[in-house]
Amino acid sequence: MLFFNRLTSVILVATLLLPVVPLEARTRRGDKFLGVGRTHEERKEWDAALEQYEKALAEDPSELTYQMAVEKARFQSATGHIDNGLKTRSRGQLPEALIEFQKAYTIYPGSTVAIQELQRTQDMIRREQQRVQQTGRESAPEIRALTPLEEMKRDTAEKSRRIRGVPELKPLDPSVRNLTMNNVSVKTLFDTVGKSAGLNVLWDPDYQNPPKNTLSVKFDNSTLEEALDYLAVITKSYWKALGPNTIFVTNDNPNKRRDFAEMVSQTFYLSNVSVAQELQEIVNAVRSVTELQRVVAFNSQNAIIVRGESDQVALAAKMIHDLDKPKSEVMVDIMVMEASTNFSRQLTTAVAAAGLNIPFTYTPRHGVTTTSDSGSGSGSGSGSSTSTTSVALNNLGLATSDVAITLPSALLQAVMSDTKTKTLQAPQIRTLEGVKAEIKIGEREPTATGSFQPGIGGVGINPLVNTQFTYIDVGVNVSLQARVHDNGDVGMHIELDVSTVAGHVNLGGIDQPIIGQRKITQEIRMRQGEVGLLGGLINTQETKQVTGIPGLSSIPLLRRLFTGDSTTKQRGELMIVLIPHIVRRPEITADNLRPIAVGNQTSIKLSFDPKPTEEAPAPAAAGAAPGAPGAVALPTPGGVVPAPIATVPTAVSPVPPAGTTAPSIVSTPNSPVGAPSMPVSTAPGGAMPPATAPPEATTTKPAAGAEKEEKPTGPRVRFSPAQIETSQANSLTVSLSMEAGADIVAAPLQIQYDPKMLSLDSVARGDFLSSDGQQAFFTKNVQNEAGVANIQLNRMPGAPGVNGSGVLVTLTFRTKAKGSTTVSVNNLAVKSSSGQVVASGSPQLVVNVK
């Protein structure tokens, strides 16, 4: 037995001295691999972590901890390769992206995303191979990076941009001067006016001449559209443009308009609509006035889609522009002032101020006989003497020594209490016009509103087992709905409730609060900034109490000795004051109010003023051929201006929104079939570069006789330095400075650079906007993959503008490849305190990497 106990002790000690092995591992080698894998997992090195976890699992395939670690690492590693593949494919590197997707599929065959991206990339590679076979060259990286779906969207967007608008006449001579025709037919009238402007006139084969076929007209200094409209009125005809130099004429009746009127579709995006009801009201107004049948509201985008005749759509556009105004906004200061006064006075100088209430005691003297307790015998001759207070009436004999009373003591009391309380609640509420706003300051007090008894009652069951409670808002509760009038008045519907808990009462075993309420519901109209008294409540209560001895308290001189006076005065005042302030009002211009001509009862017809005359183009460069871009037809010595050669300005496609790909060509209207198109390069990130970058403001060389150079005036933004030469893998720092600034409060801008050449490591705020000690806000969003950095610089709201010169931001770049590149500033809009843009442009920095 002793040997057994010693052996047990040795085994126990040896067990305690062994190193602690985690319960999650079953093998020492597998646990080691697991620890190394977790180290890689913390560093987000999922491929290395997966390798270590798989080694651990190989040591013990049945260990659940190893299995869970492997599954997690497989998913994360595959996801990482998929992300790398998407980034690589977005740069146009399709084979490299295919390898990443293959790795993801090999690691995690159950990944549906990996299978989809693998198939999509293979389709893109086959598409690029077909392009190379057809064109003999590779596509641009941004074209190769397009998935089939993205390519289809790009083609659809490009096709949408090529949809022509309403045909617009572009005659050689837009005016009709000194044209007189007498007794000519209707067709001759239109043909003559058309030929004078270089137009082709097409006629409806079913055109019917009016009863009076010959008319006389005279035009002096009329535009072409006016002349055609005049002819249409007197001949009851309808004309429409088929192209820049062709019109079509037919009879003006509902059937012909339905057959030949040009239908236009347009989408209007509203920026000041907050609820669906407002959008629907605009739709109803447009549909009623323009008589359009196809007007659809798209609530999720605050958009209205319209389809109808061109004049109807133009009228709808004006109405939507006039109605899409920001709502007025009002801020109301509400002051609830409450004052209460409690005065109490007690004055007593009397013997019995509260009246007489005096007890007396009867103590019979010795020798008074009483009847016995048993009631036997007359007791008259017993002569016994007792100390009992029960005396027979025939033996009662009163004496002054048998009765005792206690006289009241004199009292002198003079107490006065004066309490004053003031309470001020001053909430401020801001609301849009027509929108109900509420503010509640206080507590929520529960109160029972109902209860029901269970179906089976019994002894010990509370009859109010189930009780419903409602919470009442106690405090200052304000509900406001405002409307701003054109003359600056503010109309308000206000409900103001000032309530307190005045006490409690027990109802059915439940303690219920007693709510003291002062509520005002009122319609009021006030001027902006006017101090208005919404309501004033004054409550005065006076209580006077006199106590004393009846009769004695009425004696004129002695009444003060037998009376007591108590006086209590309570006064409460409640005053509610409103002060409205208009924060924003819709800007209604003269164009919104002026009447316009919209045609007659049966059809809508708008007339447009001629476009403003464009500035004359710059003279052609030396050696430029007539009719070439930049060439201008000069007047001949005879004073006759020759007709220009058929040249039209190049139409540049608009800059596509962020996230889309710019079209690769720009088309020239009326260009001959097969004319070569001008390629347009796209900037990094898919954004179109500006068509013409504004040059840096430079001084001009003075003319002969000038004394000094002309220097640029006004605020401007520039890089300092404007050109840098550096080496690869080196850092460079430049400043974007403001010069000659005046009243500057904000400078939002966008830095654009080539991500293959440069990487923006840091953006630091300059000291210009905070040069006067005021705080300035600075936010940045750097996207090195796209080569774009969005920067916002703003002063504190309400702070005055900054004058002078200084640094806006300091940029630190790191060079990545050799070559020459340009860093430009886009969307620059330096603003003053009045919100006006005082400086814009596109400053540029040239970086040469050797």
PDB file of C-alpha atoms in Angstrom, residues 673-817:
ATOM      1  CA  VAL A 673     -18.953  59.696 -95.513  1.00  0.00           C
ATOM      2  CA  GLY A 674     -15.641  58.028 -94.837  1.00  0.00           C
ATOM      3  CA  ALA A 675     -13.992  61.132 -93.433  1.00  0.00           C
ATOM      4  CA  PRO A 676     -11.356  60.238 -90.870  1.00  0.00           C
ATOM      5  CA  SER A 677     -12.306  60.839 -87.254  1.00  0.00           C
ATOM      6  CA  MET A 678     -10.105  62.561 -84.753  1.00  0.00           C
ATOM      7  CA  PRO A 679      -8.893  60.283 -81.916  1.00  0.00           C
ATOM      8  CA  VAL A 680      -9.210  61.546 -78.402  1.00  0.00           C
ATOM      9  CA  SER A 681      -7.038  60.182 -75.616  1.00  0.00           C
ATOM     10  CA  THR A 682      -8.548  59.472 -72.260  1.00  0.00           C
ATOM     11  CA  ALA A 683      -7.027  60.471 -68.969  1.00  0.00           C
ATOM     12  CA  PRO A 684      -6.270  57.955 -66.217  1.00  0.00           C
ATOM     13  CA  GLY A 685      -9.300  56.791 -64.382  1.00  0.00           C
ATOM     14  CA  GLY A 686     -11.555  57.008 -67.407  1.00  0.00           C
ATOM     15  CA  ALA A 687     -12.160  60.741 -67.166  1.00  0.00           C
ATOM     16  CA  MET A 688     -11.988  62.856 -70.298  1.00  0.00           C
ATOM     17  CA  PRO A 689      -9.244  65.490 -70.232  1.00  0.00           C
ATOM     18  CA  PRO A 690     -10.318  69.044 -70.949  1.00  0.00           C
ATOM     19  CA  ALA A 691     -10.646  69.796 -74.634  1.00  0.00           C
ATOM     20  CA  THR A 692      -8.390  72.800 -74.281  1.00  0.00           C
ATOM     21  CA  ALA A 693      -6.385  73.316 -71.143  1.00  0.00           C
ATOM     22  CA  PRO A 694      -6.295  76.953 -70.126  1.00  0.00           C
ATOM     23  CA  PRO A 695      -2.712  78.203 -70.412  1.00  0.00           C
ATOM     24  CA  GLU A 696      -0.826  79.453 -67.423  1.00  0.00           C
ATOM     25  CA  ALA A 697      -1.182  83.158 -66.873  1.00  0.00           C
ATOM     26  CA  THR A 698       2.007  84.621 -68.273  1.00  0.00           C
ATOM     27  CA  THR A 699       3.221  88.094 -68.967  1.00  0.00           C
ATOM     28  CA  THR A 700       3.085  89.262 -72.547  1.00  0.00           C
ATOM     29  CA  LYS A 701       5.913  90.865 -74.382  1.00  0.00           C
ATOM     30  CA  PRO A 702       5.375  94.628 -74.546  1.00  0.00           C
ATOM     31  CA  ALA A 703       4.746  96.231 -77.873  1.00  0.00           C
ATOM     32  CA  ALA A 704       7.155  98.716 -79.385  1.00  0.00           C
ATOM     33  CA  GLY A 705       7.224 101.815 -77.242  1.00  0.00           C
ATOM     34  CA  ALA A 706       5.770 100.181 -74.187  1.00  0.00           C
ATOM     35  CA  GLU A 707       7.601 100.939 -70.988  1.00  0.00           C
ATOM     36  CA  LYS A 708       6.916  97.771 -69.008  1.00  0.00           C
ATOM     37  CA  GLU A 709       5.364  94.351 -69.281  1.00  0.00           C
ATOM     38  CA  GLU A 710       1.702  93.750 -68.597  1.00  0.00           C
ATOM     39  CA  LYS A 711       1.154  91.585 -65.523  1.00  0.00           C
ATOM     40  CA  PRO A 712      -1.928  89.476 -64.882  1.00  0.00           C
ATOM     41  CA  THR A 713      -4.441  90.998 -62.507  1.00  0.00           C
ATOM     42  CA  GLY A 714      -6.991  89.420 -60.206  1.00  0.00           C
ATOM     43  CA  PRO A 715      -6.854  86.226 -58.107  1.00  0.00           C
ATOM     44  CA  ARG A 716      -5.160  83.191 -59.597  1.00  0.00           C
ATOM     45  CA  VAL A 717      -3.913  79.764 -58.494  1.00  0.00           C
ATOM     46  CA  ARG A 718      -0.626  78.258 -59.672  1.00  0.00           C
ATOM     47  CA  PHE A 719       1.887  75.533 -58.853  1.00  0.00           C
ATOM     48  CA  SER A 720       5.158  76.505 -57.241  1.00  0.00           C
ATOM     49  CA  PRO A 721       7.389  75.432 -58.943  1.00  0.00           C
ATOM     50  CA  ALA A 722       5.571  74.913 -62.237  1.00  0.00           C
ATOM     51  CA  GLN A 723       8.165  72.446 -63.637  1.00  0.00           C
ATOM     52  CA  ILE A 724      10.342  69.863 -61.885  1.00  0.00           C
ATOM     53  CA  GLU A 725      13.060  67.504 -63.066  1.00  0.00           C
ATOM     54  CA  THR A 726      13.786  64.539 -60.837  1.00  0.00           C
ATOM     55  CA  SER A 727      14.817  60.903 -60.910  1.00  0.00           C
ATOM     56  CA  GLN A 728      12.880  57.671 -60.622  1.00  0.00           C
ATOM     57  CA  ALA A 729      11.744  56.422 -57.186  1.00  0.00           C
ATOM     58  CA  ASN A 730      12.277  59.859 -55.739  1.00  0.00           C
ATOM     59  CA  SER A 731       9.973  62.173 -53.749  1.00  0.00           C
ATOM     60  CA  LEU A 732       9.082  65.688 -54.810  1.00  0.00           C
ATOM     61  CA  THR A 733       7.106  68.370 -53.003  1.00  0.00           C
ATOM     62  CA  VAL A 734       5.191  71.200 -54.662  1.00  0.00           C
ATOM     63  CA  SER A 735       2.808  73.873 -53.410  1.00  0.00           C
ATOM     64  CA  LEU A 736      -0.452  75.038 -54.904  1.00  0.00           C
ATOM     65  CA  SER A 737      -0.561  78.734 -54.075  1.00  0.00           C
ATOM     66  CA  MET A 738      -3.152  81.498 -54.174  1.00  0.00           C
ATOM     67  CA  GLU A 739      -2.069  84.902 -55.452  1.00  0.00           C
ATOM     68  CA  ALA A 740      -3.873  88.245 -55.153  1.00  0.00           C
ATOM     69  CA  GLY A 741      -6.792  86.647 -53.343  1.00  0.00           C
ATOM     70  CA  ALA A 742      -9.678  88.855 -52.247  1.00  0.00           C
ATOM     71  CA  ASP A 743     -12.403  87.752 -49.801  1.00  0.00           C
ATOM     72  CA  ILE A 744     -11.638  84.041 -50.301  1.00  0.00           C
ATOM     73  CA  VAL A 745     -13.599  81.519 -48.167  1.00  0.00           C
ATOM     74  CA  ALA A 746     -13.465  78.230 -50.119  1.00  0.00           C
ATOM     75  CA  ALA A 747     -11.315  76.494 -52.718  1.00  0.00           C
ATOM     76  CA  PRO A 748     -12.607  73.054 -53.797  1.00  0.00           C
ATOM     77  CA  LEU A 749     -10.320  71.390 -56.344  1.00  0.00           C
ATOM     78  CA  GLN A 750      -9.363  68.085 -57.912  1.00  0.00           C
ATOM     79  CA  ILE A 751      -5.771  66.976 -58.560  1.00  0.00           C
ATOM     80  CA  GLN A 752      -5.364  64.676 -61.568  1.00  0.00           C
ATOM     81  CA  TYR A 753      -2.158  62.820 -62.419  1.00  0.00           C
ATOM     82  CA  ASP A 754      -0.932  59.701 -64.204  1.00  0.00           C
ATOM     83  CA  PRO A 755      -0.945  56.828 -61.691  1.00  0.00           C
ATOM     84  CA  LYS A 756       1.616  54.950 -63.788  1.00  0.00           C
ATOM     85  CA  MET A 757       4.088  57.803 -63.399  1.00  0.00           C
ATOM     86  CA  LEU A 758       3.305  59.311 -60.002  1.00  0.00           C
ATOM     87  CA  SER A 759       1.897  58.372 -56.639  1.00  0.00           C
ATOM     88  CA  LEU A 760       0.499  61.016 -54.301  1.00  0.00           C
ATOM     89  CA  ASP A 761       1.863  60.158 -50.863  1.00  0.00           C
ATOM     90  CA  SER A 762       0.589  63.082 -48.791  1.00  0.00           C
ATOM     91  CA  VAL A 763      -1.576  66.193 -48.955  1.00  0.00           C
ATOM     92  CA  ALA A 764      -1.050  68.916 -46.345  1.00  0.00           C
ATOM     93  CA  ARG A 765      -3.184  71.992 -45.798  1.00  0.00           C
ATOM     94  CA  GLY A 766      -1.549  75.365 -46.384  1.00  0.00           C
ATOM     95  CA  ASP A 767      -1.823  78.427 -44.180  1.00  0.00           C
ATOM     96  CA  PHE A 768      -3.701  80.735 -46.573  1.00  0.00           C
ATOM     97  CA  LEU A 769      -7.285  80.163 -45.394  1.00  0.00           C
ATOM     98  CA  SER A 770      -6.235  80.284 -41.723  1.00  0.00           C
ATOM     99  CA  SER A 771      -3.779  83.183 -41.994  1.00  0.00           C
ATOM    100  CA  ASP A 772      -5.977  85.427 -39.815  1.00  0.00           C
ATOM    101  CA  GLY A 773      -6.274  82.896 -36.997  1.00  0.00           C
ATOM    102  CA  GLN A 774      -9.703  81.565 -38.003  1.00  0.00           C
ATOM    103  CA  GLN A 775     -10.180  77.812 -38.257  1.00  0.00           C
ATOM    104  CA  ALA A 776     -10.389  76.267 -41.733  1.00  0.00           C
ATOM    105  CA  PHE A 777     -11.793  72.865 -42.724  1.00  0.00           C
ATOM    106  CA  PHE A 778      -9.702  70.497 -44.814  1.00  0.00           C
ATOM    107  CA  THR A 779     -10.799  67.165 -46.301  1.00  0.00           C
ATOM    108  CA  LYS A 780      -9.077  64.959 -48.847  1.00  0.00           C
ATOM    109  CA  ASN A 781      -9.816  61.777 -50.785  1.00  0.00           C
ATOM    110  CA  VAL A 782      -6.772  60.370 -52.573  1.00  0.00           C
ATOM    111  CA  GLN A 783      -7.269  57.560 -55.105  1.00  0.00           C
ATOM    112  CA  ASN A 784      -3.812  56.621 -56.343  1.00  0.00           C
ATOM    113  CA  GLU A 785      -5.179  53.792 -58.473  1.00  0.00           C
ATOM    114  CA  ALA A 786      -7.248  56.238 -60.516  1.00  0.00           C
ATOM    115  CA  GLY A 787      -4.809  59.138 -60.297  1.00  0.00           C
ATOM    116  CA  VAL A 788      -7.338  61.495 -58.716  1.00  0.00           C
ATOM    117  CA  ALA A 789      -7.359  63.422 -55.435  1.00  0.00           C
ATOM    118  CA  ASN A 790     -10.410  65.435 -54.357  1.00  0.00           C
ATOM    119  CA  ILE A 791      -9.637  68.231 -51.896  1.00  0.00           C
ATOM    120  CA  GLN A 792     -12.043  70.535 -50.043  1.00  0.00           C
ATOM    121  CA  LEU A 793     -10.822  73.756 -48.386  1.00  0.00           C
ATOM    122  CA  ASN A 794     -13.398  75.846 -46.508  1.00  0.00           C
ATOM    123  CA  ARG A 795     -13.464  78.550 -43.883  1.00  0.00           C
ATOM    124  CA  MET A 796     -15.764  78.473 -40.867  1.00  0.00           C
ATOM    125  CA  PRO A 797     -19.388  79.346 -41.767  1.00  0.00           C
ATOM    126  CA  GLY A 798     -19.909  83.070 -41.355  1.00  0.00           C
ATOM    127  CA  ALA A 799     -16.188  83.868 -41.188  1.00  0.00           C
ATOM    128  CA  PRO A 800     -14.976  86.758 -43.387  1.00  0.00           C
ATOM    129  CA  GLY A 801     -12.908  86.076 -46.474  1.00  0.00           C
ATOM    130  CA  VAL A 802      -9.112  86.080 -46.628  1.00  0.00           C
ATOM    131  CA  ASN A 803      -7.101  88.539 -48.700  1.00  0.00           C
ATOM    132  CA  GLY A 804      -3.579  88.320 -50.035  1.00  0.00           C
ATOM    133  CA  SER A 805      -1.420  85.384 -51.100  1.00  0.00           C
ATOM    134  CA  GLY A 806      -0.457  82.093 -49.542  1.00  0.00           C
ATOM    135  CA  VAL A 807      -0.290  78.308 -49.896  1.00  0.00           C
ATOM    136  CA  LEU A 808      -3.533  76.366 -50.337  1.00  0.00           C
ATOM    137  CA  VAL A 809      -2.126  72.818 -50.195  1.00  0.00           C
ATOM    138  CA  THR A 810       1.263  71.134 -50.249  1.00  0.00           C
ATOM    139  CA  LEU A 811       1.537  67.944 -52.324  1.00  0.00           C
ATOM    140  CA  THR A 812       4.190  65.248 -52.000  1.00  0.00           C
ATOM    141  CA  PHE A 813       4.544  62.885 -54.977  1.00  0.00           C
ATOM    142  CA  ARG A 814       6.672  59.803 -55.484  1.00  0.00           C
ATOM    143  CA  THR A 815       7.920  59.047 -58.989  1.00  0.00           C
ATOM    144  CA  LYS A 816       7.330  55.516 -60.305  1.00  0.00           C
ATOM    145  CA  ALA A 817       8.530  55.474 -63.925  1.00  0.00           C
TER     146      ALA A 817
END
